[in-house]
CSV table of C-alpha atoms in Angstrom, one decimal:
chain,number,residue,atom,x,y,z
A,1,MET,CA,99.6,140.3,126.6
A,2,ASN,CA,98.5,138.5,124.1
A,3,LYS,CA,100.9,140.2,120.5
A,4,ILE,CA,100.7,139.8,116.2
A,5,GLU,CA,103.7,139.7,114.8
A,6,ILE,CA,104.1,140.2,110.7
A,7,ILE,CA,107.0,139.0,109.5
A,8,ASN,CA,108.5,140.1,105.8
A,9,LEU,CA,105.4,138.9,104.9
A,10,SER,CA,104.9,138.4,100.9
A,11,LYS,CA,102.0,137.5,98.5
A,12,TYR,CA,101.5,137.4,94.7
A,13,TYR,CA,98.8,134.7,93.3
A,14,LYS,CA,100.0,133.6,89.9
A,15,ASN,CA,103.4,135.6,88.9
A,16,PRO,CA,105.9,136.0,91.9
A,17,ASN,CA,107.0,139.5,90.3
A,18,ASP,CA,103.5,140.7,90.2
A,19,LEU,CA,102.9,141.1,94.3
A,20,VAL,CA,100.4,141.8,95.8
A,21,ILE,CA,102.0,141.9,99.1
A,22,ASP,CA,105.7,143.3,99.0
A,23,ASN,CA,107.6,142.4,102.2
A,24,PHE,CA,105.3,143.7,104.7
A,25,SER,CA,106.6,143.3,108.3
A,26,PHE,CA,104.4,145.2,111.5
A,27,SER,CA,103.0,144.1,115.0
A,28,CYS,CA,100.6,144.6,117.4
A,29,SER,CA,98.8,143.5,121.3
A,30,GLU,CA,95.8,142.6,122.6
A,31,GLY,CA,93.3,145.9,122.2
A,32,ASP,CA,95.5,146.8,119.1
A,33,PHE,CA,92.7,148.2,116.8
A,34,VAL,CA,93.9,148.2,113.1
A,35,SER,CA,92.4,149.9,110.3
A,36,ILE,CA,94.3,148.8,106.5
A,37,ILE,CA,92.9,150.8,104.1
A,38,GLY,CA,94.3,152.2,100.4
A,39,PRO,CA,92.7,151.5,96.6
A,40,SER,CA,90.7,149.0,95.5
A,41,GLY,CA,92.9,145.8,94.4
A,42,CYS,CA,95.2,147.2,96.2
A,43,GLY,CA,95.0,144.3,99.0
A,44,LYS,CA,93.8,144.9,101.5
A,45,SER,CA,91.5,141.7,102.0
A,46,THR,CA,94.3,139.4,101.3
A,47,LEU,CA,96.4,140.7,104.1
A,48,LEU,CA,93.2,140.5,106.3
A,49,LYS,CA,92.6,136.3,104.8
A,50,ILE,CA,96.2,135.7,106.0
A,51,LEU,CA,96.1,136.9,109.1
A,52,GLY,CA,92.9,134.5,108.8
A,53,ASN,CA,94.7,131.7,107.5
A,54,ILE,CA,92.3,131.4,104.7
A,55,LEU,CA,94.6,132.2,102.4
A,56,GLU,CA,98.5,131.4,102.2
A,57,PRO,CA,101.5,133.7,102.4
A,58,SER,CA,103.7,133.2,99.9
A,59,SER,CA,106.7,134.2,102.3
A,60,GLY,CA,106.7,135.8,105.5
A,61,SER,CA,104.7,134.3,108.8
A,62,VAL,CA,102.2,135.8,111.2
A,63,LEU,CA,102.6,134.8,114.6
A,64,PHE,CA,100.0,135.0,117.3
A,65,ASN,CA,101.6,134.9,120.7
A,66,ASP,CA,105.2,133.3,118.8
A,67,LYS,CA,102.9,130.0,117.7
A,68,ASP,CA,102.0,130.0,113.8
A,69,ILE,CA,98.6,131.7,112.5
A,70,PRO,CA,96.9,128.8,112.8
A,71,PHE,CA,97.5,127.5,115.4
A,72,LEU,CA,94.6,130.1,116.4
A,73,ARG,CA,92.3,129.3,113.7
A,74,LYS,CA,92.3,126.1,115.4
A,75,LYS,CA,91.0,127.3,118.5
A,76,SER,CA,88.2,128.8,117.4
A,77,SER,CA,89.7,132.4,118.1
A,78,ILE,CA,89.5,134.4,115.0
A,79,GLY,CA,87.0,136.2,114.6
A,80,TRP,CA,85.4,136.9,110.9
A,81,VAL,CA,83.5,139.9,109.8
A,82,PRO,CA,83.1,139.9,105.9
A,83,GLN,CA,82.0,142.9,104.0
A,84,PHE,CA,78.1,141.2,103.4
A,85,PRO,CA,76.7,139.6,107.0
A,86,THR,CA,76.9,136.1,105.6
A,87,LEU,CA,73.8,135.0,107.7
A,88,LEU,CA,71.6,131.7,107.0
A,89,LYS,CA,68.7,133.7,105.7
A,90,ASN,CA,67.1,129.7,107.7
A,91,ARG,CA,68.8,130.8,111.2
A,92,ASN,CA,67.1,133.6,113.4
A,93,VAL,CA,69.1,136.1,115.1
A,94,PHE,CA,69.6,134.1,117.5
A,95,ASP,CA,71.0,130.8,115.9
A,96,ASN,CA,72.7,133.3,113.2
A,97,ILE,CA,74.9,133.8,116.2
A,98,ASN,CA,74.7,131.2,118.0
A,99,LEU,CA,76.9,129.3,114.2
A,100,PRO,CA,79.8,129.6,115.5
A,101,ILE,CA,79.5,128.2,118.3
A,102,GLU,CA,77.5,125.5,117.1
A,103,ILE,CA,80.4,124.6,115.2
A,104,ALA,CA,83.8,124.9,117.6
A,105,LYS,CA,81.0,123.3,120.3
A,106,LYS,CA,81.2,125.2,122.8
A,107,GLU,CA,79.7,125.0,126.2
A,108,GLY,CA,78.4,128.1,128.2
A,109,VAL,CA,78.4,131.0,126.5
A,110,ASP,CA,75.3,134.0,126.5
A,111,ILE,CA,73.9,134.6,123.5
A,112,TYR,CA,71.4,137.0,125.1
A,113,ASN,CA,74.2,139.1,126.1
A,114,LEU,CA,75.3,139.5,122.9
A,115,ILE,CA,72.1,140.2,120.6
A,116,ASP,CA,72.0,143.2,123.7
A,117,LEU,CA,76.0,144.5,123.2
A,118,VAL,CA,75.3,144.4,119.8
A,119,GLY,CA,71.6,146.8,120.3
A,120,LEU,CA,68.9,143.8,118.3
A,121,LYS,CA,67.5,143.1,122.3
A,122,ASN,CA,64.0,141.5,121.4
A,123,LYS,CA,65.3,141.1,117.7
A,124,GLU,CA,66.1,137.4,118.8
A,125,LYS,CA,63.7,135.6,116.9
A,126,LEU,CA,64.0,137.6,113.7
A,127,TYR,CA,65.1,136.0,109.9
A,128,PRO,CA,67.4,138.0,107.7
A,129,PHE,CA,65.0,138.8,105.1
A,130,GLU,CA,63.4,141.0,108.2
A,131,LEU,CA,65.8,142.0,109.1
A,132,SER,CA,67.9,145.9,107.9
A,133,GLY,CA,72.1,146.0,106.0
A,134,GLY,CA,72.9,147.8,109.8
A,135,MET,CA,70.7,145.1,112.0
A,136,LYS,CA,72.6,142.6,110.3
A,137,GLN,CA,75.8,143.7,109.7
A,138,ARG,CA,75.2,144.6,113.7
A,139,VAL,CA,73.9,140.0,114.0
A,140,ALA,CA,77.8,139.3,112.7
A,141,LEU,CA,79.5,141.6,114.6
A,142,ALA,CA,77.8,139.3,117.5
A,143,GLN,CA,78.4,136.3,115.2
A,144,SER,CA,82.4,136.8,115.2
A,145,LEU,CA,82.6,138.0,118.9
A,146,ALA,CA,80.5,134.5,119.6
A,147,LEU,CA,83.7,132.4,120.9
A,148,SER,CA,85.6,135.1,122.1
A,149,PRO,CA,88.3,135.5,119.8
A,150,GLN,CA,91.3,137.0,120.4
A,151,LEU,CA,92.1,138.4,117.1
A,152,LEU,CA,88.8,139.3,115.3
A,153,LEU,CA,89.3,140.5,110.7
A,154,MET,CA,86.2,143.5,109.5
A,155,ASP,CA,85.9,143.7,106.3
A,156,GLU,CA,84.5,146.5,105.2
A,157,PRO,CA,81.9,145.5,107.6
A,158,PHE,CA,79.8,148.7,107.2
A,159,SER,CA,80.4,149.5,103.1
A,160,ALA,CA,77.2,149.3,102.2
A,161,LEU,CA,75.4,151.2,105.1
A,162,ASP,CA,73.7,154.5,105.2
A,163,GLU,CA,76.1,157.6,107.2
A,164,ILE,CA,73.7,157.0,110.0
A,165,THR,CA,74.0,153.8,110.7
A,166,ARG,CA,77.5,153.7,110.2
A,167,GLU,CA,77.8,156.6,113.1
A,168,SER,CA,75.8,154.2,115.4
A,169,ILE,CA,77.5,150.9,114.6
A,170,GLN,CA,81.2,152.3,114.4
A,171,LEU,CA,80.7,153.6,118.1
A,172,ASP,CA,79.0,150.3,119.4
A,173,LEU,CA,82.3,148.3,118.1
A,174,LEU,CA,84.8,151.0,119.9
A,175,ASN,CA,83.0,150.3,122.9
A,176,ILE,CA,82.3,146.0,122.4
A,177,ILE,CA,86.0,146.0,121.5
A,178,LYS,CA,87.0,148.0,124.9
A,179,LYS,CA,85.8,145.3,126.8
A,180,SER,CA,86.4,142.4,124.9
A,181,LYS,CA,90.3,143.1,124.9
A,182,THR,CA,90.6,141.3,121.3
A,183,ILE,CA,93.2,142.5,118.4
A,184,THR,CA,91.4,143.6,115.7
A,185,PHE,CA,91.7,144.1,111.7
A,186,PHE,CA,89.3,146.8,109.7
A,187,VAL,CA,89.5,146.8,106.6
A,188,THR,CA,87.7,149.9,105.4
A,189,HIS,CA,88.0,152.5,101.8
A,190,SER,CA,87.2,154.9,104.0
A,191,ILE,CA,90.0,158.0,105.2
A,192,GLU,CA,87.5,159.4,108.1
A,193,GLU,CA,86.1,155.6,109.4
A,194,ALA,CA,90.6,154.7,109.9
A,195,VAL,CA,91.3,157.9,111.4
A,196,PHE,CA,87.8,157.5,114.4
A,197,LEU,CA,88.8,153.7,114.9
A,198,SER,CA,92.3,153.2,114.9
A,199,ASP,CA,95.0,152.7,117.4
A,200,TYR,CA,96.6,152.8,113.3
A,201,ILE,CA,96.5,153.0,110.6
A,202,ILE,CA,97.9,150.8,107.4
A,203,LEU,CA,98.1,152.7,104.2
A,204,MET,CA,99.0,150.6,100.9
A,205,THR,CA,98.9,151.3,97.9
A,206,ARG,CA,98.5,149.7,94.8
A,207,ASN,CA,101.8,147.6,93.3
A,208,GLY,CA,102.1,146.0,96.7
A,209,ASN,CA,104.2,148.2,98.8
A,210,ILE,CA,102.9,148.6,101.8
A,211,PHE,CA,104.9,151.9,102.4
A,212,LYS,CA,103.5,153.5,105.6
A,213,VAL,CA,102.3,152.5,109.2
A,214,ILE,CA,100.4,155.6,110.9
A,215,PRO,CA,99.8,155.7,114.3
A,216,GLY,CA,96.0,156.9,115.1
A,217,ILE,CA,95.1,160.0,117.2
A,218,LYS,CA,94.1,160.5,120.9
A,219,LYS,CA,90.4,159.3,121.6
A,220,ASP,CA,89.6,160.6,124.8
A,221,ASP,CA,85.7,161.5,123.9
A,222,LEU,CA,84.6,159.2,120.8
A,223,SER,CA,80.9,161.8,120.6
A,224,ARG,CA,83.1,165.0,120.2
A,225,LEU,CA,85.7,163.5,118.1
A,226,ARG,CA,84.4,164.2,115.0
A,227,TYR,CA,84.2,167.7,116.6
A,228,ARG,CA,87.9,167.5,116.8
A,229,ASP,CA,90.4,170.4,114.8
A,230,TYR,CA,92.8,167.5,114.9
A,231,PHE,CA,90.5,164.4,113.6
A,232,TYR,CA,90.3,166.6,110.0
A,233,GLU,CA,94.0,167.8,110.1
A,234,ASN,CA,94.9,163.9,111.0
A,235,ILE,CA,92.0,163.1,107.4
A,236,LYS,CA,94.1,165.7,105.5
A,237,ASN,CA,97.5,164.0,106.0
A,238,ILE,CA,97.0,160.5,105.5
A,239,ARG,CA,95.7,162.3,102.7
A,240,ASN,CA,99.0,164.1,101.9
A,241,GLU,CA,100.4,160.8,102.1
A,242,PHE,CA,98.5,159.3,99.0
A,243,ASN,CA,99.0,162.1,96.9
A,244,PHE,CA,102.6,160.9,97.2
A,245,LEU,CA,102.4,157.4,95.4
B,1,MET,CA,45.2,142.0,97.2
B,2,LYS,CA,46.9,142.5,94.1
B,3,THR,CA,47.1,138.4,93.8
B,4,LYS,CA,43.5,138.4,94.4
B,5,SER,CA,42.9,140.6,91.1
B,6,LYS,CA,45.6,138.0,89.0
B,7,TYR,CA,43.5,135.4,90.2
B,8,LEU,CA,40.5,137.1,89.7
B,9,GLY,CA,42.1,137.1,85.7
B,10,LEU,CA,43.1,134.3,85.0
B,11,ILE,CA,39.3,132.9,85.9
B,12,ILE,CA,37.7,135.9,84.1
B,13,PHE,CA,40.5,134.7,81.2
B,14,LEU,CA,39.5,130.7,81.6
B,15,LEU,CA,36.2,131.2,81.3
B,16,LEU,CA,35.9,133.1,78.8
B,17,PHE,CA,37.6,130.8,77.1
B,18,LEU,CA,35.6,128.3,77.8
B,19,PHE,CA,32.5,129.9,76.4
B,20,LEU,CA,34.0,130.6,73.3
B,21,TRP,CA,34.9,127.2,72.9
B,22,GLN,CA,31.1,126.3,74.2
B,23,ILE,CA,29.2,128.3,72.0
B,24,GLY,CA,32.3,127.9,68.5
B,25,GLU,CA,32.5,125.0,68.8
B,26,GLY,CA,28.5,124.1,68.0
B,27,PHE,CA,28.5,126.5,65.0
B,28,PHE,CA,31.0,124.9,63.2
B,29,SER,CA,29.5,122.1,64.3
B,30,SER,CA,26.3,122.6,63.1
B,31,GLU,CA,27.8,124.2,60.4
B,32,MET,CA,29.6,121.0,58.8
B,33,VAL,CA,26.4,118.1,59.8
B,34,SER,CA,24.3,120.7,56.8
B,35,HIS,CA,27.2,120.5,54.9
B,36,GLY,CA,27.0,116.6,55.0
B,37,LYS,CA,30.4,116.5,57.2
B,38,THR,CA,31.5,114.5,60.0
B,39,SER,CA,30.7,116.3,63.6
B,40,ILE,CA,33.9,118.3,65.1
B,41,GLU,CA,32.5,117.0,67.9
B,42,VAL,CA,33.6,113.5,67.1
B,43,PHE,CA,36.9,115.0,67.3
B,44,VAL,CA,36.9,118.1,69.6
B,45,PRO,CA,33.7,117.7,72.4
B,46,THR,CA,32.5,120.5,73.8
B,47,PRO,CA,33.4,121.8,77.8
B,48,LYS,CA,30.1,120.7,78.6
B,49,THR,CA,30.3,117.1,77.2
B,50,ILE,CA,34.0,116.9,79.0
B,51,LEU,CA,32.7,117.8,82.4
B,52,LYS,CA,30.0,115.3,82.4
B,53,THR,CA,32.1,112.6,80.5
B,54,ILE,CA,34.2,113.7,84.3
B,55,ILE,CA,31.0,113.2,86.6
B,56,PHE,CA,29.2,110.1,85.1
B,57,ASP,CA,32.8,108.3,83.9
B,58,ALA,CA,34.9,108.9,87.6
B,59,ASN,CA,34.1,105.8,88.4
B,60,ILE,CA,36.6,104.8,85.2
B,61,ILE,CA,38.5,107.8,85.3
B,62,PHE,CA,39.2,108.5,89.1
B,63,PRO,CA,40.4,105.1,89.8
B,64,GLU,CA,42.6,105.0,87.0
B,65,LEU,CA,43.9,108.3,87.7
B,66,PHE,CA,45.1,107.6,91.6
B,67,VAL,CA,47.5,104.3,89.4
B,68,THR,CA,48.7,106.3,87.6
B,69,LEU,CA,49.5,109.4,90.5
B,70,TYR,CA,50.9,105.8,92.5
B,71,ARG,CA,53.4,105.2,89.8
B,72,ALA,CA,54.2,108.8,89.0
B,73,PHE,CA,54.9,109.9,93.2
B,74,VAL,CA,56.3,106.6,93.6
B,75,GLY,CA,59.0,107.8,90.4
B,76,PHE,CA,59.3,111.0,91.6
B,77,LEU,CA,60.3,110.1,94.9
B,78,PHE,CA,62.9,107.4,93.8
B,79,GLY,CA,64.3,110.1,91.2
B,80,SER,CA,64.9,112.3,93.6
B,81,ALA,CA,66.0,110.1,96.2
B,82,LEU,CA,68.9,109.1,94.3
B,83,ALA,CA,70.1,111.9,93.0
B,84,ILE,CA,69.9,113.7,96.9
B,85,LEU,CA,72.4,111.2,97.5
B,86,PHE,CA,74.2,111.2,94.4
B,87,VAL,CA,74.5,114.9,95.2
B,88,PHE,CA,75.9,114.1,98.5
B,89,LEU,CA,78.1,111.0,97.0
B,90,MET,CA,79.4,113.9,94.8
B,91,TYR,CA,80.1,116.6,97.5
B,92,PHE,CA,82.6,114.3,99.0
B,93,SER,CA,84.4,112.5,95.6
B,94,PRO,CA,85.0,115.5,93.3
B,95,LEU,CA,86.2,112.3,91.1
B,96,LEU,CA,82.8,110.9,91.3
B,97,ARG,CA,81.1,114.1,89.7
B,98,SER,CA,83.2,114.1,86.8
B,99,ILE,CA,82.2,110.8,85.9
B,100,VAL,CA,78.4,111.0,87.2
B,101,MET,CA,77.1,114.5,85.8
B,102,PRO,CA,78.4,113.8,82.0
B,103,ILE,CA,76.9,110.9,82.8
B,104,ALA,CA,73.1,112.5,83.6
B,105,PHE,CA,73.8,115.1,81.1
B,106,ALA,CA,73.9,112.4,78.2
B,107,ILE,CA,71.5,110.3,79.0
B,108,ASN,CA,69.2,113.9,79.7
B,109,SER,CA,69.7,114.0,75.9
B,110,PHE,CA,68.3,110.8,75.0
B,111,PRO,CA,64.4,110.9,74.1
B,112,ILE,CA,63.3,109.2,77.5
B,113,ILE,CA,60.2,108.2,74.7
B,114,GLY,CA,63.2,106.5,73.1
B,115,PHE,CA,63.9,103.9,76.4
B,116,SER,CA,60.8,103.1,76.7
B,117,PRO,CA,60.1,100.2,75.0
B,118,LEU,CA,63.5,99.1,76.5
B,119,ILE,CA,62.3,99.6,79.8
B,120,ILE,CA,59.3,97.7,79.7
B,121,MET,CA,61.1,95.3,77.7
B,122,ILE,CA,63.2,94.3,80.4
B,123,PHE,CA,60.5,95.2,83.5
B,124,GLY,CA,57.9,93.1,81.3
B,125,GLN,CA,54.7,94.4,80.1
B,126,GLY,CA,52.0,95.6,81.4
B,127,SER,CA,54.4,95.6,85.4
B,128,SER,CA,54.2,98.4,87.4
B,129,LEU,CA,58.1,98.9,87.8
B,130,SER,CA,58.8,99.3,84.9
B,131,ILE,CA,56.0,103.4,84.7
B,132,ILE,CA,57.9,103.6,87.8
B,133,PHE,CA,61.5,103.2,86.6
B,134,VAL,CA,60.2,105.8,83.5
B,135,SER,CA,58.8,108.4,86.1
B,136,ALA,CA,62.1,107.9,88.2
B,137,LEU,CA,64.4,108.7,84.9
B,138,ILE,CA,62.1,112.0,83.9
B,139,ALA,CA,62.4,112.9,87.9
B,140,TYR,CA,65.8,112.2,88.3
B,141,PHE,CA,67.5,114.8,85.9
B,142,PRO,CA,66.1,118.2,86.9
B,143,ALA,CA,66.3,117.1,90.8
B,144,LEU,CA,70.2,116.2,90.5
B,145,VAL,CA,71.2,119.3,88.1
B,146,SER,CA,69.6,121.6,90.5
B,147,LEU,CA,70.8,120.5,93.8
B,148,GLU,CA,74.1,119.8,91.8
B,149,THR,CA,74.0,123.5,91.0
B,150,ALA,CA,73.3,124.1,94.5
B,151,SER,CA,75.7,122.6,96.8
B,152,ARG,CA,78.1,124.2,94.2
B,153,GLU,CA,76.9,127.8,94.2
B,154,ILE,CA,76.4,127.5,97.8
B,155,ARG,CA,80.0,126.4,98.2
B,156,SER,CA,81.3,129.5,96.1
B,157,GLN,CA,79.6,131.5,98.0
B,158,SER,CA,82.1,134.1,101.2
B,159,VAL,CA,80.1,131.4,103.7
B,160,MET,CA,82.9,129.9,103.5
B,161,GLU,CA,84.9,131.3,104.0
B,162,LEU,CA,83.6,132.2,107.3
B,163,MET,CA,83.2,128.6,108.4
B,164,LYS,CA,86.9,128.0,106.9
B,165,ILE,CA,87.9,130.7,109.6
B,166,LEU,CA,85.5,128.7,112.3
B,167,ASN,CA,87.3,125.0,111.5
B,168,ALA,CA,83.9,123.7,110.5
B,169,THR,CA,84.6,120.1,108.8
B,170,ARG,CA,82.8,118.6,106.0
B,171,PHE,CA,80.3,117.2,107.7
B,172,GLN,CA,79.8,120.4,109.6
B,173,ILE,CA,79.4,122.6,106.3
B,174,LEU,CA,77.2,119.7,105.1
B,175,GLN,CA,75.0,119.8,108.0
B,176,LYS,CA,75.3,123.1,108.8
B,177,ILE,CA,75.2,125.1,105.5
B,178,ILE,CA,74.6,123.1,102.1
B,179,ILE,CA,72.2,120.8,103.8
B,180,PRO,CA,69.8,123.8,104.3
B,181,ASN,CA,70.9,126.6,101.9
B,182,SER,CA,69.6,123.2,98.8
B,183,ILE,CA,66.0,123.6,100.5
B,184,PRO,CA,65.3,126.5,98.1
B,185,TYR,CA,66.9,124.4,95.1
B,186,PHE,CA,64.4,121.6,95.6
B,187,PHE,CA,61.7,122.6,95.9
B,188,ILE,CA,62.2,124.6,92.3
B,189,SER,CA,63.3,121.0,91.1
B,190,ALA,CA,60.4,119.3,92.6
B,191,LYS,CA,58.2,122.2,90.3
B,192,LEU,CA,59.9,120.6,87.4
B,193,SER,CA,60.3,117.0,88.1
B,194,LEU,CA,57.2,116.2,89.7
B,195,PRO,CA,54.4,117.1,87.1
B,196,ALA,CA,57.0,115.1,85.0
B,197,SER,CA,56.4,112.1,87.0
B,198,ILE,CA,53.5,112.7,86.2
B,199,MET,CA,53.8,112.6,82.3
B,200,GLY,CA,56.6,110.2,82.2
B,201,ALA,CA,54.1,107.2,84.1
B,202,VAL,CA,51.3,108.6,81.8
B,203,ILE,CA,53.7,107.3,78.5
B,204,GLY,CA,55.2,104.4,80.1
B,205,GLU,CA,51.0,103.8,80.0
B,206,TRP,CA,50.5,105.1,76.4
B,207,LEU,CA,53.6,102.7,75.5
B,208,GLY,CA,52.0,99.0,77.9
B,209,ALA,CA,50.3,98.9,81.1
B,210,ASN,CA,47.1,97.4,81.9
B,211,SER,CA,46.4,99.6,83.8
B,212,GLY,CA,46.4,103.8,85.1
B,213,ILE,CA,45.2,106.8,83.0
B,214,GLY,CA,47.8,106.2,79.9
B,215,ARG,CA,45.9,103.5,79.1
B,216,LEU,CA,42.5,104.9,79.5
B,217,MET,CA,43.8,107.7,77.4
B,218,ILE,CA,44.9,105.0,75.1
B,219,ALA,CA,41.7,102.1,75.0
B,220,SER,CA,39.4,106.1,74.5
B,221,PHE,CA,41.2,107.2,71.4
B,222,TYR,CA,40.4,104.0,70.2
B,223,GLN,CA,36.7,103.6,70.9
B,224,LEU,CA,36.5,107.4,69.7
B,225,LYS,CA,35.0,107.9,72.7
B,226,PRO,CA,37.2,112.3,73.0
B,227,GLY,CA,35.4,113.3,76.3
B,228,LEU,CA,36.8,110.0,77.5
B,229,LEU,CA,39.9,111.1,76.2
B,230,TYR,CA,39.4,114.7,77.5
B,231,GLY,CA,38.4,114.4,80.8
B,232,SER,CA,41.7,112.5,81.4
B,233,LEU,CA,44.0,115.0,80.0
B,234,LEU,CA,42.2,117.3,81.9
B,235,LEU,CA,42.4,115.9,85.1
B,236,VAL,CA,45.8,114.9,84.9
B,237,ALA,CA,46.3,118.6,83.8
B,238,ILE,CA,44.6,119.6,86.9
B,239,VAL,CA,46.9,117.3,89.0
B,240,SER,CA,50.2,118.3,87.7
B,241,CYS,CA,49.1,122.2,88.6
B,242,SER,CA,47.5,121.6,91.3
B,243,PHE,CA,50.9,120.0,92.8
B,244,ILE,CA,52.5,122.5,91.9
B,245,PHE,CA,50.4,124.7,94.2
B,246,ILE,CA,50.8,122.5,96.8
B,247,LEU,CA,54.2,123.0,96.7
B,248,ASN,CA,54.8,126.1,96.2
B,249,LEU,CA,52.1,126.8,100.1
B,250,LEU,CA,54.5,123.9,101.6
B,251,GLU,CA,57.3,125.9,100.9
B,252,LYS,CA,55.6,129.7,101.5
B,253,LYS,CA,54.6,128.6,104.9
B,254,TYR,CA,57.2,126.6,106.4
B,255,PHE,CA,59.8,128.0,104.6
B,256,PHE,CA,59.4,131.4,104.4
B,257,PHE,CA,62.4,133.0,105.1
B,258,TRP,CA,63.6,132.8,102.4
B,259,GLY,CA,62.1,135.6,101.8
B,260,ASN,CA,60.7,134.7,98.4
B,261,LYS,CA,58.1,137.0,97.7
B,262,ASP,CA,56.5,134.8,95.3
């Protein structure tokens, strides 16, 4: 079973006394969905970029199955969904999803299956300028899943979407993740989104001290989850945690 | 419908302008002749005279125009190709960029017309090579600056984070991201540098050429043939505008996915 371990991770940019992430440790395993929430500028995206090996940590390490994370990147086993979809304007839906496969020079990936999976059937020939914000995010999601990543990193992917589209994509995302067994780290500003999606929620503060990791709630019936009292109870608890900062 | 009405407005404005020019000049010319002065038509021909000259002297004007266009086009291709080559090299070598860009800006700050006699001295009076060189020099700069800017801007976008995560090589980034994303910038630069290279060829021909529309303009100036001078000028302007129009059409037809509406 795949597992990821973050061990005593710290990160600063210029001033060693100005830590963005301060001695953070955490571990989770295959199929886990981990949300990272906190105020703007608290280092959520920095943590995600360290996990994706886009940034180097100042100290500490990130291990995937006891190996350093660059190993996973070199294997093209990390999926990335940014805040604003980085679709190439000159490529249609099919070709955008196919981009990681071209770069990794892999064969045998069924792009049409991915297109179906994210709910874009018969839209494969459309160009980004013909897509809505939600559809673009679905393409970015399919693109990130194209290489069947073992680690999926999502940086506020639904922040620019309206609530109805966002809720519909959230449901689809959980169904897709459940099938893929990937470990997912998901940065968000929305406590509700974090509670709905996650198995673990990492709460971050602005001074770099990640102060709490809390377990998510039981998800027996996703479509009814938002109508459960304990769902809102959980949101209230997280709000209270932030008020103690 | 909106575009059609926009062009209709432009056409009506041009027709009105030409009409006022035609009747205004007739009035002023007859006034000047009646006061014993030279008719204004000697210096500024009427639109009707210009049109007649273009039609009746077509056998003189058009061959010269084609010579100029040939030189301008070769100059444009050469200048653009050189710019693309340098942008490629600068992508792989930041050191080269720090050398090439300041020199390119320095060359561009010199008036090209001042360089032209020097170039003509090097390549020889009447040589097509000198005209092509002037044209290429003018086309080179906008292409270099816009493509180099494109290359840097694309590299600063979040798509590069995706490329890093995907472990893409520099060549893959160039091939799959930078080159396709530079195309709109290339069109912008071509719309600037193609008319500029026509202008460069005309300037080069003014200073020393045995053929070309620039030489014809100088000759008609000395021979007091304003109709020929204005006709040549008008045709150069029409051709320059036509190139921009063709580039716009190509961009809309083959690169529609950039979503440029206008």
